[in-house]
Amino acid sequence: MKGKIIYLNGTSSAGKTTLASELITVLPEKYLYLSLDNYNHEVGKMFVSLLALDPEVMKNDLAQGKKLLHKPILELMYNTIKVVSELGMNVIVDDVLNNKFWLEKCCVLLQDHPLFFVKVFCPLEELERRETHRGNRTIGKASRQLETIHQHDKYDIEVDTYINTSSECANQIYEAIYINKLEPKAFKEIYLQADGNFGGIA
């Protein structure tokens, strides 16, 4: 039996990481956690190690290497999600899936898996406040992502981290999946709507 995939999709500063932590606490089954930030960090460390780079001295080489590895990192992450599910393990994914090309890639790989596509929404004014308050985020990044991230408008579950606390959002997801026995269909609908015409734009 394939493991469940709870795919949290939202902009930077929308509260996905905090929500993921709450989910791991409240859900009745064990879940792994995968995030794009973690993948970028770990592959960056691997790049430094393999090439014996000193990141403090050779920052330009490190930055260029990570830039060239961006697409392979995404391919690896999405295929890892598929493999984890097929091994029967549940996983929570923390991502910013705001690119048509990568959305289509994910649909091809995962549309026949038990994947709950979750819209993690937060209004722009609050996103901007969080960016400023946190101090470690690029100002304006969330605004740019918000323009495209939810354009497809197909989700199994939607939560609002401004109206509700992360704990309340986690319970909404728990109830949808485990109490109401929601059947996931968003990825399948996106896949079928494309009528096999995948390829997108990078």
Coordinates of C-alpha atoms in Angstrom, one line a residue:
M1 CA 0.0 0.0 0.0
K2 CA 1.3 3.4 -0.9
G3 CA 2.0 5.9 1.8
K4 CA 0.0 9.1 2.1
I5 CA 1.5 12.4 0.8
I6 CA 0.4 15.6 2.4
Y7 CA 1.7 18.3 0.0
L8 CA 1.8 21.7 1.6
N9 CA 1.9 24.4 -1.1
G10 CA 2.3 28.0 -0.2
T11 CA 4.5 31.0 -0.5
S12 CA 7.5 31.8 1.6
S13 CA 6.4 33.0 5.1
A14 CA 3.0 31.4 4.7
G15 CA 3.6 29.1 7.7
K16 CA 4.2 25.8 6.0
T17 CA 7.1 24.6 8.2
T18 CA 5.3 25.4 11.5
L19 CA 2.2 23.7 10.1
A20 CA 4.2 20.6 9.2
S21 CA 5.5 20.4 12.8
E22 CA 2.0 20.6 14.1
L23 CA 0.8 17.9 11.7
I24 CA 3.6 15.5 12.8
T25 CA 2.2 16.0 16.4
V26 CA -1.5 15.6 15.7
L27 CA -1.6 13.0 12.9
P28 CA -2.3 9.4 14.1
E29 CA 0.3 7.9 11.8
K30 CA 4.0 8.5 11.5
Y31 CA 5.0 11.0 8.8
L32 CA 8.4 11.9 7.3
Y33 CA 9.1 15.5 6.5
L34 CA 10.7 16.7 3.2
S35 CA 11.2 20.3 2.3
L36 CA 12.9 22.1 -0.6
D37 CA 14.9 24.2 1.8
N38 CA 16.4 21.1 3.4
Y39 CA 17.2 19.6 0.0
N40 CA 19.0 22.7 -1.2
H41 CA 21.0 22.8 2.1
E42 CA 22.0 19.2 2.0
V43 CA 22.9 19.1 -1.7
G44 CA 24.9 22.3 -1.1
K45 CA 26.9 20.6 1.6
M46 CA 27.4 17.6 -0.6
F47 CA 28.7 19.9 -3.4
V48 CA 31.2 21.5 -1.1
S49 CA 32.4 18.1 0.2
L50 CA 32.8 16.4 -3.2
L51 CA 34.8 19.2 -4.7
A52 CA 36.7 20.0 -1.5
L53 CA 35.5 23.6 -1.6
D54 CA 35.8 26.0 1.3
P55 CA 32.5 27.8 1.3
E56 CA 34.0 30.8 3.2
V57 CA 36.7 31.3 0.6
M58 CA 35.0 30.0 -2.6
K59 CA 31.5 31.5 -2.3
N60 CA 31.2 32.2 -6.0
D61 CA 31.9 28.6 -6.9
L62 CA 29.5 27.4 -4.3
A63 CA 26.7 29.7 -5.5
Q64 CA 27.3 28.8 -9.2
G65 CA 27.3 25.1 -8.4
K66 CA 24.0 25.3 -6.4
K67 CA 22.5 27.3 -9.3
L68 CA 23.4 24.7 -11.8
L69 CA 22.1 21.9 -9.5
H70 CA 18.7 23.6 -9.0
K71 CA 16.8 21.5 -11.5
P72 CA 18.5 18.2 -10.6
I73 CA 17.7 18.9 -6.9
L74 CA 14.0 19.4 -7.7
E75 CA 14.0 16.2 -9.9
L76 CA 15.6 14.3 -7.0
M77 CA 13.1 15.7 -4.4
Y78 CA 10.0 14.9 -6.4
N79 CA 11.3 11.4 -7.3
T80 CA 12.1 10.9 -3.6
I81 CA 8.5 11.7 -2.7
K82 CA 7.3 9.0 -5.1
V83 CA 9.7 6.4 -3.8
V84 CA 8.9 7.1 -0.2
S85 CA 5.2 6.7 -0.9
E86 CA 5.8 3.5 -2.9
L87 CA 7.8 2.1 0.1
G88 CA 4.6 2.5 2.2
M89 CA 5.8 5.5 4.2
N90 CA 3.8 8.6 4.8
V91 CA 5.4 12.0 4.0
I92 CA 4.6 15.7 4.5
V93 CA 6.1 17.9 1.8
D94 CA 6.8 21.6 2.3
D95 CA 7.2 23.3 -1.1
V96 CA 6.6 26.4 -3.2
L97 CA 5.1 24.8 -6.3
N98 CA 4.5 28.0 -8.3
N99 CA 6.0 26.9 -11.7
K100 CA 3.8 25.3 -14.3
F101 CA 6.7 23.1 -15.5
W102 CA 7.3 21.6 -12.1
L103 CA 3.6 21.3 -11.3
E104 CA 3.2 19.2 -14.4
K105 CA 6.3 17.1 -13.5
C106 CA 4.8 16.4 -10.1
C107 CA 1.4 15.5 -11.6
V108 CA 3.0 13.0 -14.0
L109 CA 5.0 11.4 -11.1
L110 CA 2.4 11.5 -8.3
Q111 CA -1.1 11.7 -9.8
D112 CA -1.8 8.0 -9.0
H113 CA -0.5 8.2 -5.4
P114 CA -2.7 9.1 -2.3
L115 CA -1.6 12.7 -2.4
F116 CA -3.5 15.4 -0.5
F117 CA -2.7 18.8 -2.2
V118 CA -3.0 21.5 0.5
K119 CA -3.3 25.2 -0.2
V120 CA -1.5 27.1 2.6
F121 CA -2.8 30.6 2.2
C122 CA -1.9 33.8 3.9
P123 CA -2.9 37.3 2.7
L124 CA -0.2 39.6 1.2
E125 CA -0.2 42.2 4.0
E126 CA 0.5 39.5 6.6
L127 CA 3.1 37.8 4.4
E128 CA 4.9 41.1 4.1
R129 CA 4.7 41.7 7.8
R130 CA 6.2 38.2 8.5
E131 CA 9.0 38.8 6.0
T132 CA 10.0 42.0 7.8
H133 CA 9.6 40.6 11.2
R134 CA 11.6 37.4 10.6
G135 CA 14.6 39.3 9.2
N136 CA 15.9 36.3 7.3
R137 CA 13.6 36.5 4.2
T138 CA 14.0 38.4 1.0
I139 CA 11.5 41.2 1.1
G140 CA 9.1 40.9 -1.8
K141 CA 9.7 37.2 -2.4
A142 CA 6.3 36.1 -1.1
S143 CA 4.5 38.8 -3.1
R144 CA 6.1 37.5 -6.3
Q145 CA 5.3 33.9 -5.5
L146 CA 1.7 34.8 -4.6
E147 CA 1.1 36.0 -8.2
T148 CA 1.4 32.5 -9.6
I149 CA 1.4 29.9 -7.0
H150 CA -2.4 29.3 -6.8
Q151 CA -3.4 30.0 -10.4
H152 CA -4.4 26.4 -11.1
D153 CA -6.9 26.7 -8.1
K154 CA -7.2 22.9 -7.6
Y155 CA -6.6 21.7 -4.1
D156 CA -8.0 18.9 -1.9
I157 CA -7.7 21.0 1.3
E158 CA -7.3 24.7 1.9
V159 CA -6.1 26.4 5.1
D160 CA -5.5 30.0 6.0
T161 CA -2.7 30.6 8.5
Y162 CA -3.8 34.2 9.1
I163 CA -7.4 33.4 10.2
N164 CA -6.4 30.2 12.0
T165 CA -3.5 29.2 14.2
S166 CA -1.1 26.5 12.9
S167 CA -2.7 24.1 15.4
E168 CA -6.2 24.8 14.1
C169 CA -5.0 24.4 10.5
A170 CA -3.3 21.1 11.4
N171 CA -6.6 19.9 12.9
Q172 CA -8.5 20.9 9.8
I173 CA -6.2 18.7 7.7
Y174 CA -6.4 15.9 10.2
E175 CA -10.2 16.0 10.2
A176 CA -10.4 16.1 6.4
I177 CA -8.2 13.0 5.9
Y178 CA -8.9 10.9 9.0
I179 CA -12.4 11.8 10.1
N180 CA -14.1 12.8 6.9
K181 CA -12.1 10.2 4.8
L182 CA -11.5 12.7 2.0
E183 CA -10.5 11.1 -1.3
P184 CA -7.6 13.0 -2.8
K185 CA -8.3 14.1 -6.4
A186 CA -6.6 17.5 -7.1
F187 CA -3.4 16.1 -8.8
K188 CA -5.5 13.7 -10.8
E189 CA -7.8 16.5 -12.0
I190 CA -4.8 18.7 -13.0
Y191 CA -3.3 15.8 -14.8
L192 CA -6.5 14.9 -16.7
Q193 CA -7.3 18.6 -17.5
A194 CA -4.0 18.8 -19.3
D195 CA -5.1 15.9 -21.4
G196 CA -1.6 14.5 -21.6
N197 CA -0.3 17.8 -23.0
F198 CA 2.6 18.1 -20.5
G199 CA 5.8 19.8 -20.9
G200 CA 5.1 23.3 -19.6
I201 CA 7.7 26.1 -19.5
A202 CA 10.7 26.2 -17.3

